[in-house]
Coordinates of C-alpha atoms and ligand atoms in Angstrom, one line a residue:
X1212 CA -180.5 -71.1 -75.0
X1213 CA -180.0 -67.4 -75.3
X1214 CA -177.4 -65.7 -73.0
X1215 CA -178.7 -62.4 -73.7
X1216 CA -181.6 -62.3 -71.5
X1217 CA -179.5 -63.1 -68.7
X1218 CA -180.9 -60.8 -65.4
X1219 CA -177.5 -60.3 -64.2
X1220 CA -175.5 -57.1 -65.5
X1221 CA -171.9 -58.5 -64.9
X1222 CA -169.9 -59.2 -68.2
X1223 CA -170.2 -63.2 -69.1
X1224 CA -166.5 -64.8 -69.6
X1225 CA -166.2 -67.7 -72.0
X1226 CA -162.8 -70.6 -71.7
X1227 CA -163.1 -72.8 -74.1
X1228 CA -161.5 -76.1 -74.6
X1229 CA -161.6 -79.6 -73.7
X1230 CA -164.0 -79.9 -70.6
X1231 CA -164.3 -82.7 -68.2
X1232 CA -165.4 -82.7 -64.7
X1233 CA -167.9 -85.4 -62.8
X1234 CA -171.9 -85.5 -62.1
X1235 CA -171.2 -88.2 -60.2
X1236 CA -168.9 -91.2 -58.6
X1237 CA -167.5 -93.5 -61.5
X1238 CA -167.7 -96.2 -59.4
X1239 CA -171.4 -95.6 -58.8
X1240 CA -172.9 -95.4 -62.3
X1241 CA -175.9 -96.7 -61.1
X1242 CA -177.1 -93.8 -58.6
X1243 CA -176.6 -91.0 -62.1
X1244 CA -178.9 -90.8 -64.6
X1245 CA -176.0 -90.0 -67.1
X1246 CA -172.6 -91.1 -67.3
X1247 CA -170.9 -89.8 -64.3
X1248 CA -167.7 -88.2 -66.2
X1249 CA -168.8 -85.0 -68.5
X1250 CA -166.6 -84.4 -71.6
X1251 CA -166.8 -82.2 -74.0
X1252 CA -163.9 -82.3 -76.4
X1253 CA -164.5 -78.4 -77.6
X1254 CA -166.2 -77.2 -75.0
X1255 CA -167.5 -73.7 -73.6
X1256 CA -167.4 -72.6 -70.1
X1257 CA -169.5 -69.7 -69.1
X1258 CA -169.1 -67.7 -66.2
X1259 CA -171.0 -64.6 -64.5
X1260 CA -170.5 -63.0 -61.5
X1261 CA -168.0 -65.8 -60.2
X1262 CA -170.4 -68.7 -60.6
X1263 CA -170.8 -71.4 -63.4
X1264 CA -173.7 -70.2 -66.2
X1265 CA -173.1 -72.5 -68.7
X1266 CA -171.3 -75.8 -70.3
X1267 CA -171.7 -77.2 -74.0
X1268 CA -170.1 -77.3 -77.2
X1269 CA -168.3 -74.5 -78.5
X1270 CA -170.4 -75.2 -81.7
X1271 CA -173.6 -74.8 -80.3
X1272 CA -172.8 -72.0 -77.8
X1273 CA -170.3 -69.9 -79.6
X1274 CA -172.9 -68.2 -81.9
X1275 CA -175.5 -67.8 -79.1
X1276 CA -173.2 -65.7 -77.0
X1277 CA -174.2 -61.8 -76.8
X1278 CA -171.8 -59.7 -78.6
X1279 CA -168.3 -58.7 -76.5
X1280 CA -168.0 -61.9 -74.8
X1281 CA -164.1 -62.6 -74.0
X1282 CA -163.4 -66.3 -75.1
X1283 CA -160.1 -67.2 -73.9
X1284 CA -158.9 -70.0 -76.1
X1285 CA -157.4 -73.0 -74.0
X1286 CA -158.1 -75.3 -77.2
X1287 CA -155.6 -78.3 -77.3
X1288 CA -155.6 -78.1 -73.3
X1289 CA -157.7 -79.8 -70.6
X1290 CA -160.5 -77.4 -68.6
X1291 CA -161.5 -79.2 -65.1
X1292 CA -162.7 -78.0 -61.8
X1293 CA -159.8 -76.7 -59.2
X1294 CA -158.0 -79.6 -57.5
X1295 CA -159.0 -80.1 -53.8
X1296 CA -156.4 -80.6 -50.9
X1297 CA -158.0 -82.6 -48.0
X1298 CA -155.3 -82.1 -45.3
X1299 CA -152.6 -79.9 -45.5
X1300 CA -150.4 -78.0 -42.8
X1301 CA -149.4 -74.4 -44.1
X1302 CA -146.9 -74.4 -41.1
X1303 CA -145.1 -77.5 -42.8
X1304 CA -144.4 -75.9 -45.6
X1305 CA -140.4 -75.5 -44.7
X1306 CA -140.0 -78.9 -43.4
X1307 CA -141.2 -80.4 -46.2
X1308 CA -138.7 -83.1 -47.4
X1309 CA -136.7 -83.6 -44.1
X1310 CA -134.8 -86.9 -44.2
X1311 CA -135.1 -90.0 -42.4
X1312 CA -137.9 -89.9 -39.6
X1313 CA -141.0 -92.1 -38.7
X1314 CA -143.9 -90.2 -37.5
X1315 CA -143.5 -89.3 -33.9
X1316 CA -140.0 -88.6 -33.9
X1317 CA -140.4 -86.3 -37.2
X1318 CA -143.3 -84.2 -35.0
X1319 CA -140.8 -84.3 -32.3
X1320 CA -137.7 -83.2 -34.8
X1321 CA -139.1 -81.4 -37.5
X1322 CA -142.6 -80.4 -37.0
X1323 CA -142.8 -78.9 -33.6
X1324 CA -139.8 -76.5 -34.1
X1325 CA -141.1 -75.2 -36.8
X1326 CA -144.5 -74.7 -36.0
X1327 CA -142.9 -72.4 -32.8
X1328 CA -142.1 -70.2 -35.5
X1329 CA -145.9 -69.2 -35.8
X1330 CA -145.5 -67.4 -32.7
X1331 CA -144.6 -64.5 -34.8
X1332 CA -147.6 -63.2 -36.7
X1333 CA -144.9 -61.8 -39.4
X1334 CA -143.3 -64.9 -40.0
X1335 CA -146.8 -66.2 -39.9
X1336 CA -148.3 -63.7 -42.4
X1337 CA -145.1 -64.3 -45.0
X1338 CA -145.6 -68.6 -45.2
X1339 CA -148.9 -68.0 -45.7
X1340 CA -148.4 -66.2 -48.9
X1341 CA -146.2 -68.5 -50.0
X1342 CA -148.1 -71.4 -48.9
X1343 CA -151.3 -70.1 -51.3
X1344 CA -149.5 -69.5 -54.2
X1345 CA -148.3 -72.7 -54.2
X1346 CA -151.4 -74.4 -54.0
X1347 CA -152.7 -71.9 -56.9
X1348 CA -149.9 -73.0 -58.9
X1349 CA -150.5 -76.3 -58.5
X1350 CA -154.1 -76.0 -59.5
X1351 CA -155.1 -76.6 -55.9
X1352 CA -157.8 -73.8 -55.4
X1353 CA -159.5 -75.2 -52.0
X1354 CA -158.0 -76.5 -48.6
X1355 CA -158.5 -78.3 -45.4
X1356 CA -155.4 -76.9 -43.2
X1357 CA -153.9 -77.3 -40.1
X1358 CA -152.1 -74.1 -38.5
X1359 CA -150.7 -73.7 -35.6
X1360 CA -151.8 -73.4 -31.9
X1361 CA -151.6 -69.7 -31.9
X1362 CA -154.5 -67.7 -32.7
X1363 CA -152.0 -65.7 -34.8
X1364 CA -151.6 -68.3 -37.6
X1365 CA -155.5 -68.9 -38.2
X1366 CA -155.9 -65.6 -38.7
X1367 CA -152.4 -65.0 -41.5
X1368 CA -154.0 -67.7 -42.9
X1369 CA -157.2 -66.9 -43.2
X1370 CA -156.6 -63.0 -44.1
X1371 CA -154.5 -64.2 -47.1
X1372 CA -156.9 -66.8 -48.3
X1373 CA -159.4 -64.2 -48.5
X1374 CA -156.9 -61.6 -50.4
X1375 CA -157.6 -64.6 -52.8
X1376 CA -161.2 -65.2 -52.6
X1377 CA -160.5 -68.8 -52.1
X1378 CA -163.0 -71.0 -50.4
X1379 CA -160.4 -72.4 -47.7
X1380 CA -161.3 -74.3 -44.0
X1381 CA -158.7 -73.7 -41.0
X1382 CA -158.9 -74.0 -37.3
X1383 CA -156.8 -73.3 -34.6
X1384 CA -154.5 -76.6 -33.8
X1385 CA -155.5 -77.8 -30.1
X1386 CA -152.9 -79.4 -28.1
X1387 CA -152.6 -79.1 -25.0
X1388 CA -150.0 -82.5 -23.6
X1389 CA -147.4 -84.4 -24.5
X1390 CA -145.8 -81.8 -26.8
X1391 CA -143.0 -78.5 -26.1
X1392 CA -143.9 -76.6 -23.1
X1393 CA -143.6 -73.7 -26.2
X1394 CA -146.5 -75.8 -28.2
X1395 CA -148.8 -76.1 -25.7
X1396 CA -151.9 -74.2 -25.2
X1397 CA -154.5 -75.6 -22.3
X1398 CA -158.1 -77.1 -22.7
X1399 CA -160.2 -73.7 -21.2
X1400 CA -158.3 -71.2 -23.8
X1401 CA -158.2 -73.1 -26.6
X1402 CA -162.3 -73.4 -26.1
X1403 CA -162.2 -69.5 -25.6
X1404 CA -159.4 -69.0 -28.2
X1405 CA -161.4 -71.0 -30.9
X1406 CA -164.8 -69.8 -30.0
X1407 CA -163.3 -66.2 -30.9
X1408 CA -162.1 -67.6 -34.0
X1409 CA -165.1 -68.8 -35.4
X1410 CA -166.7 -65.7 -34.4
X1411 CA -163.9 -63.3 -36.7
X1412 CA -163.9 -66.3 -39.8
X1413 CA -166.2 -68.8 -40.2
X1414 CA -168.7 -68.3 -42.9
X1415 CA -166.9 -65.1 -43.8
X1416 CA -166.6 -64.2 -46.9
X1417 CA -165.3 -68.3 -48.5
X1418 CA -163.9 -69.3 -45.0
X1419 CA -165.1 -72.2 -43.6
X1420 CA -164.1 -72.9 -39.7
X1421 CA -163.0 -76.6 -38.4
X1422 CA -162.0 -77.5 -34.7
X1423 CA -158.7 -79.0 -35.2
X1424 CA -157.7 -81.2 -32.4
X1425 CA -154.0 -82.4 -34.0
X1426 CA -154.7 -85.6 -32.5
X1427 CA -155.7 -87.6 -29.7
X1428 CA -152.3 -88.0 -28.3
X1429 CA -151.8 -84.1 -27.3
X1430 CA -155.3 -83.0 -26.0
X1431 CA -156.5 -84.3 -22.8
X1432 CA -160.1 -85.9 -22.5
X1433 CA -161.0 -81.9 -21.4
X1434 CA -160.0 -80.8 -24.9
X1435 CA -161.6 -83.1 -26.3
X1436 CA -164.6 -82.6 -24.1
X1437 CA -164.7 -78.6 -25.4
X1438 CA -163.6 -79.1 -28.9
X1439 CA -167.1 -81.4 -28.9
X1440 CA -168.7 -79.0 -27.4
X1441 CA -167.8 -76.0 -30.1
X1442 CA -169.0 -78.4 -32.6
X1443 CA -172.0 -78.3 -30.7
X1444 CA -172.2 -74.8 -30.4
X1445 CA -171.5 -73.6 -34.0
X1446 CA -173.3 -75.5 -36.5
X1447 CA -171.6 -75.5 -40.1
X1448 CA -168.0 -75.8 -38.3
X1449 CA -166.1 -79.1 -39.2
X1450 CA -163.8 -81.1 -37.6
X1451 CA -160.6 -82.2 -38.8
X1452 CA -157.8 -84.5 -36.6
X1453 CA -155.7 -87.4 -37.6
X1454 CA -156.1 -91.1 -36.5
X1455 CA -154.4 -94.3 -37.5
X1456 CA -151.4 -93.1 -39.2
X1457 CA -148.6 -95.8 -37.8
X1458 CA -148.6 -98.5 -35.6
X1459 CA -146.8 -96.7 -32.7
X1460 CA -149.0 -94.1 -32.3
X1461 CA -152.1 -96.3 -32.5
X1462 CA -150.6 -98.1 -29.1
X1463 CA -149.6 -94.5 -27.5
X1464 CA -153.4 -93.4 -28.0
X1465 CA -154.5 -96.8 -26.7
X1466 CA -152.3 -96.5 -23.2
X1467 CA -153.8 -92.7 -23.2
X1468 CA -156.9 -94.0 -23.3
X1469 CA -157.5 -97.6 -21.6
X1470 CA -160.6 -97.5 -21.7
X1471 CA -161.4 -97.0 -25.5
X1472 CA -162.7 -99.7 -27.6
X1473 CA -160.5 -98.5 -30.4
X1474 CA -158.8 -95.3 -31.7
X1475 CA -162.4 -93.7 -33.4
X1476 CA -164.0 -94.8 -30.4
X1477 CA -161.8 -91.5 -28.6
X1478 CA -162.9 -89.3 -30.5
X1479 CA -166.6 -90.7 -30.5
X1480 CA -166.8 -90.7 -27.0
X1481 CA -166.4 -86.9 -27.0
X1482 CA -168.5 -86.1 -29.9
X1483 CA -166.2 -85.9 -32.8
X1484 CA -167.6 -88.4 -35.3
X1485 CA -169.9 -86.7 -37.3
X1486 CA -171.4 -86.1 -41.0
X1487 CA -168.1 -84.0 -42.3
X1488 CA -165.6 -84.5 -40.0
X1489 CA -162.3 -85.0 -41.6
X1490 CA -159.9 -88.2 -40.4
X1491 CA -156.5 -87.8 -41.7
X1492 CA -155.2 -91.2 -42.6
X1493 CA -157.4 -94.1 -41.7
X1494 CA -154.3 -96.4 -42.5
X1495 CA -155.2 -99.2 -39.8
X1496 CA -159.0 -99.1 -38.8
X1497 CA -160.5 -102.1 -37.6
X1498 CA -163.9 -103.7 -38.8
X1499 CA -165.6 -101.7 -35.9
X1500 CA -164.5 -98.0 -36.9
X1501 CA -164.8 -98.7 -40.6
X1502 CA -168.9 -99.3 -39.5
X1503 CA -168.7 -96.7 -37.0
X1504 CA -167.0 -94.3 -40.0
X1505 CA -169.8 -95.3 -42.9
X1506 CA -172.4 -94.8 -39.7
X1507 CA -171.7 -91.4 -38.9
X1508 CA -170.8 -89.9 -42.4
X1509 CA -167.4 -89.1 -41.7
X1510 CA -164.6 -88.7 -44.3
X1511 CA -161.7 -90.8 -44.7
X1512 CA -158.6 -88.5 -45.5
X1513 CA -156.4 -90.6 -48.1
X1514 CA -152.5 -89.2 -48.3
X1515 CA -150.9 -91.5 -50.1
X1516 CA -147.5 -89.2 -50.7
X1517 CA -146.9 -89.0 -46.7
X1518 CA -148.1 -92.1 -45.8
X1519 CA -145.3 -93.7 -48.0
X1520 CA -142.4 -91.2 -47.2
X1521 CA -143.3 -91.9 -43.4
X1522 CA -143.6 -95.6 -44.1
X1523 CA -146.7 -95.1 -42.4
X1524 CA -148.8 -98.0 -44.4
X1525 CA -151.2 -98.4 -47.3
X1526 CA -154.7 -96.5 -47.3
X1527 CA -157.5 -99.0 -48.8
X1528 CA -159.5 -97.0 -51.0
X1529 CA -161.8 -100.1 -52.5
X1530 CA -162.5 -101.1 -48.4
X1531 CA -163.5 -97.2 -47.8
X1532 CA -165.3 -97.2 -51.2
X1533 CA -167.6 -100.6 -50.3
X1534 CA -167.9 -99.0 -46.9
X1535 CA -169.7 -96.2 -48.0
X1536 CA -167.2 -93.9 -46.5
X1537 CA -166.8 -90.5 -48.3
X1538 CA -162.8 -90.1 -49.1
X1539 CA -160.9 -87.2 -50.1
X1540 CA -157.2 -86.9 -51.2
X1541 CA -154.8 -85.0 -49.7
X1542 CA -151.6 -84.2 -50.1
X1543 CA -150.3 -83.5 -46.2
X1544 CA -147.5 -81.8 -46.6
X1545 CA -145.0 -81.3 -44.7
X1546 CA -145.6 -85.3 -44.1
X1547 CA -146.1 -85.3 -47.6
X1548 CA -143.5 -84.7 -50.3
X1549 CA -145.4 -82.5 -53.1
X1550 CA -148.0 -79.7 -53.0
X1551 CA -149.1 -81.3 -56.9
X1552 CA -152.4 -83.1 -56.6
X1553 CA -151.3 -84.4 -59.5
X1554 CA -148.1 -86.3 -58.1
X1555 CA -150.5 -86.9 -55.1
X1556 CA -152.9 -89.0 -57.0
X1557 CA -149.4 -90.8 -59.3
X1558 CA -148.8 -92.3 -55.5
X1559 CA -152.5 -93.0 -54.7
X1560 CA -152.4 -95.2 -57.9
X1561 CA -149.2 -97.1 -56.9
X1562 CA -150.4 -97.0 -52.9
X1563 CA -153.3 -99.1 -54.6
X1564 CA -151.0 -101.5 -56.8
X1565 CA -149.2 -102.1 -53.7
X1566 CA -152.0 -103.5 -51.7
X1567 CA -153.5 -105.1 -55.4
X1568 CA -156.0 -102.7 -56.1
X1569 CA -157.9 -100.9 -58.4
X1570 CA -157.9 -96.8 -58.2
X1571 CA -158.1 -96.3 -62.1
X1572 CA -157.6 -92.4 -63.4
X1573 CA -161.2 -92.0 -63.1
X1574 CA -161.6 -92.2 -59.1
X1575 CA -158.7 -90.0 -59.3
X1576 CA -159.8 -87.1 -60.8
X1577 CA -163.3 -87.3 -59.2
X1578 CA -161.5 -87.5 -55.8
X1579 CA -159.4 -84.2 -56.6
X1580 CA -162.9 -83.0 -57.9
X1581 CA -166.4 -83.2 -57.1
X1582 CA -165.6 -86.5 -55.0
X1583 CA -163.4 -84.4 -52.2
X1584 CA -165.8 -81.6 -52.8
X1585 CA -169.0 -84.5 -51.3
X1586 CA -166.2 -85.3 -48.7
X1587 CA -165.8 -81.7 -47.2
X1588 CA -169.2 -81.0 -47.6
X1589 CA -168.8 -78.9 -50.5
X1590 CA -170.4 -80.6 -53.3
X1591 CA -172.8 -78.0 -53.5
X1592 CA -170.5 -74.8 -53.6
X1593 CA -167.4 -76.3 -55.7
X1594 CA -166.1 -79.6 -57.3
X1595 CA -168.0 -79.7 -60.2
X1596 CA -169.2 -77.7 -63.6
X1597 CA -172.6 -77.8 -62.2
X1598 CA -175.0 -74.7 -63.3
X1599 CA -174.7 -72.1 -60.1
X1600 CA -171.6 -73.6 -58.5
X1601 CA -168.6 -71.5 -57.7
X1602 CA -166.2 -71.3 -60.9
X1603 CA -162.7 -72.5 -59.5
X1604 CA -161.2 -74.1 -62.4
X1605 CA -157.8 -74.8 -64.1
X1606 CA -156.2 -75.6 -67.5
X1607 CA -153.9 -78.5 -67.7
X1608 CA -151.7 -78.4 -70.8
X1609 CA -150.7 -82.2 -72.4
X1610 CA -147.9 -80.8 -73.7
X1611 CA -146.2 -79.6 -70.5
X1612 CA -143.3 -81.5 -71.2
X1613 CA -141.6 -83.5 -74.0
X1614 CA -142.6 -86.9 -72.4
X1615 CA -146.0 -86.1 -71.2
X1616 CA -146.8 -84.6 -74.6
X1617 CA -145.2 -87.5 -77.0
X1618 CA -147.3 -90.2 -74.5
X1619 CA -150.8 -87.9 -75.1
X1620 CA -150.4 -88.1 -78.3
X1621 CA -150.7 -91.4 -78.5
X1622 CA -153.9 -91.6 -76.3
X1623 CA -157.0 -92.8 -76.7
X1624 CA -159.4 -92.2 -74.9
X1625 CA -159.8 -89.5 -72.1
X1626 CA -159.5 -92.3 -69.3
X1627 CA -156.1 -92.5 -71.0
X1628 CA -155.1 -89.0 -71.2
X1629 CA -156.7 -88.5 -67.3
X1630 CA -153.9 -91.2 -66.2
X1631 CA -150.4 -90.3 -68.4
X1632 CA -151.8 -86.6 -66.9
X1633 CA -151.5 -88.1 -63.3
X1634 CA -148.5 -90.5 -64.0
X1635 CA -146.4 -87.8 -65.5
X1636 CA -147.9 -84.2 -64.5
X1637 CA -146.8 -82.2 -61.5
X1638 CA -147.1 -78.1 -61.3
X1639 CA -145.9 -77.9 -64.5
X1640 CA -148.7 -79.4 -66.4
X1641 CA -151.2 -76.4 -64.8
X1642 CA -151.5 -73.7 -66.9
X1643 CA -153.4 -71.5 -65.7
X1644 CA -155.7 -71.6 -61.5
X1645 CA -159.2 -69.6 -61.9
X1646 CA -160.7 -68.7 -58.6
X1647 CA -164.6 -67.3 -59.2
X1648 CA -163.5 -67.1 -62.6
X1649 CA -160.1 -65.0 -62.5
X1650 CA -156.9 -66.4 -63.3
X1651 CA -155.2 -66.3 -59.9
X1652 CA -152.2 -64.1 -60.0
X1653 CA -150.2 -63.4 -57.0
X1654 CA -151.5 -60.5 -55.1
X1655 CA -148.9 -57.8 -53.9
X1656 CA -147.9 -59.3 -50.5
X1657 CA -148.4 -56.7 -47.5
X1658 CA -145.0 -57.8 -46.2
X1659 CA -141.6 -58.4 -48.1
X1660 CA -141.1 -61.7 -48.7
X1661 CA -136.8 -60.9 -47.7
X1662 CA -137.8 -63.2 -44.2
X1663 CA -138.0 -66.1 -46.3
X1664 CA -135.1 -67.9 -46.5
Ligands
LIG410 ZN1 -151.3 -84.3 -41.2

């Protein structure tokens, strides 16, 4: 291979270290024609002009390189595609970790009041910021997120994402009953009020637009009727929503809507299930939506950290998995209790043992990787190490902390090191978030940050 007859006139970067990312789903060796992890234990990562442009041994690349390539020496550290978050709520972010509440009455306590906040485009503009460079510290470089019902907070979020150059989907939250007056927008101007939005964002710059109906509890069937309809309307949106978090809910949405042959079967009427579209939860699905689910190409959300501290249930990822169901992982907060897709995928693993299980550090990593890239559509932008793909990546550092780095030492092989790295890593184990290529540092915010409390 020779670099130097490259057609691009951008400088080539080089990171090299230990590289591991996924061609493919672990459980599905058959369907790859080589084995679907990719490790090279000293590796070289090329990138150009924000892409991937090469992997391989260091020994075979390093003298092929034109002369004034920067190698940046992560050797003794782990090199892997950025994590990917499939459900978050930016708006959340300051109630994460409120005691003692099942889910509806922790909407009703927590949730609500401080999503009113978002009224303000200020306060609005400020969590965003925050919100972001948490996620980059936690090696997190793309999103699914939920704002808030005003127009305001798609477009702080949005705006600050692309300060970032992150690749990032957000939609206006519809809700338009059984919620605060203050919370409550109405079926025609959400239609109007997202329409506009997809119009200013989606498929600008990395943005990706979804139609975020929170869930079928707080729109009517005419919200649902028009969020179908802007599906319709704007090809390339997604969809994202929640369904079948908790037992209580899954009653409410039945009385709500008698004459539903099950809680999918809502959001199916009105045009919802589709390739892409993004179900938060998929705790307790029947044999019907699990069909209807693997039918239409829709993605199970799995968020194992807020579907314990809500005492919400136990996802099934081997039922999803034999389904055919694409999954991604997700962290949820403020439901959830950490923005680390590291400690995310710790509680997937024990969510698993729990209902006696296999999830083994393999369909971890390819979940936080190229498997949650498949699930948002994405497989062919991000997720993997693949020639051409965008070149989000991060360094994870074995020897983040004394216990994590006397346990790696002992390891084996990299299915080891892969699961002491999600049993014992958090934010701290992330050395370094690279976002088309360049570390990720915080950009000057364009309003003091003395709001925050
Ligand atoms: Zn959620």
């Amino acid at each position: 291979m020779n670099f130097s007859d490259h057609i691009s006139t951008t400088p080539i970067t080089a990171h090299r270290g230990e590289l591991v990312d996924f061609c493919g789903d672990p459980r599905d060796p058959g369907l790859c024609h080589i084995p679907p992890v990719r490790h090279t234990e000293d590796g070289l990562l090329l990138v150009q002009d924000g892409k991937v442009k090469a992997t391989g041994l260091a020994a075979d690349m390093l003298p092929l390189l034109p002369a004034g390539v920067n190698v940046t020496d992560h050797r003794g550290r782990i090199i892997m595609p950025g994590f990917i978050d499939g459900h978050i709520h930016y708006p959340q972010t300051d109630v994460i970790a409120s005691h003692g509440k099942r889910l509806l009455d922790w909407l009703n306590d927590y949730t609500f009041p401080a999503e009113a906040a978002f009224a303000d485009a200020d306060h609005a503009s400020r969590v965003a910021e925050f919100f972001l460079d948490e996620l980059l510290r936690n090696g997190t470089t793309t999103a699914a997120v939920y704002p808030t019902l005003h127009k305001g907070s798609v477009d702080a979020f949005f705006a600050a994402a692309e300060r970032r150059g992150l690749r990032m989907l957000c939609g206006k939250v519809l809700m338009d009953r059984n919620c605060p007056a203050f919370l409550r927008d109405e079926a025609e101007s959400s239609y109007a009020d997202s329409a506009e939005l997809i119009e200013r964002w989606h498929g600008r710059d990395r943005l990706i637009y979804a139609v975020t109906p929170r869930f079928a509890a707080t729109s009517t069937e005419r919200q649902l009727e028009l969020a179908g309809k802007l599906l319709d309307e704007h090809p390339g949106v997604r969809m994202q929503t929640h369904i079948a978090e908790n037992l209580e809910e899954i009653a409410w949405v039945k009385e709500l809507f008698p004459w539903s042959r099950n809680y999918l079967d809502v959001y199916d009427h009105f045009g919802l299930v589709r390739p892409g579209a993004l179900f938060g939860h998929c705790i307790h699905l029947d044999d019907a939506s699990w069909a209807r689910m693997a039918s239409s190409g829709a993605t199970a959300v799995h968020c194992p950290t807020s579907n314990l501290f809500l005492g919400s249930g136990l996802f099934d990822y081997e039922r999803a998995h034999r389904e055919g169901v694409p999954v991604a992982v997700a962290t949820d907060v403020g439901g959830g209790t950490s923005f680390s897709m590291l400690r995310t995928l710790h509680e997937a693993y024990k969510v698993a043992q729990m209902g006696r299980r296999a999830f083994d550090s393999l369909d971890a990593f390819y979940l936080a990787t190229r498997g949650g890239a498949k699930a948002l559509g994405l497989e062919k932008q991000i997720g993997s190490f693949d020639i051409g793909l965008e070149a989000d990546f991060i360094v994870l550092d074995p020897d983040a902390t004394p216990i994590l780095s006397r346990r790696m030492a002992a390891a084996k092989t990299l299915k080891e090191k892969l699961f002491l790295m999600m049993m014992l890593g958090d934010d701290r184990a992330v050395a370094g978030t690279y976002v088309l290529g360049k570390k990720a540092t915080k950009p000057q915010s364009v309003i003091p940050d003395t709001a925050q409390r």
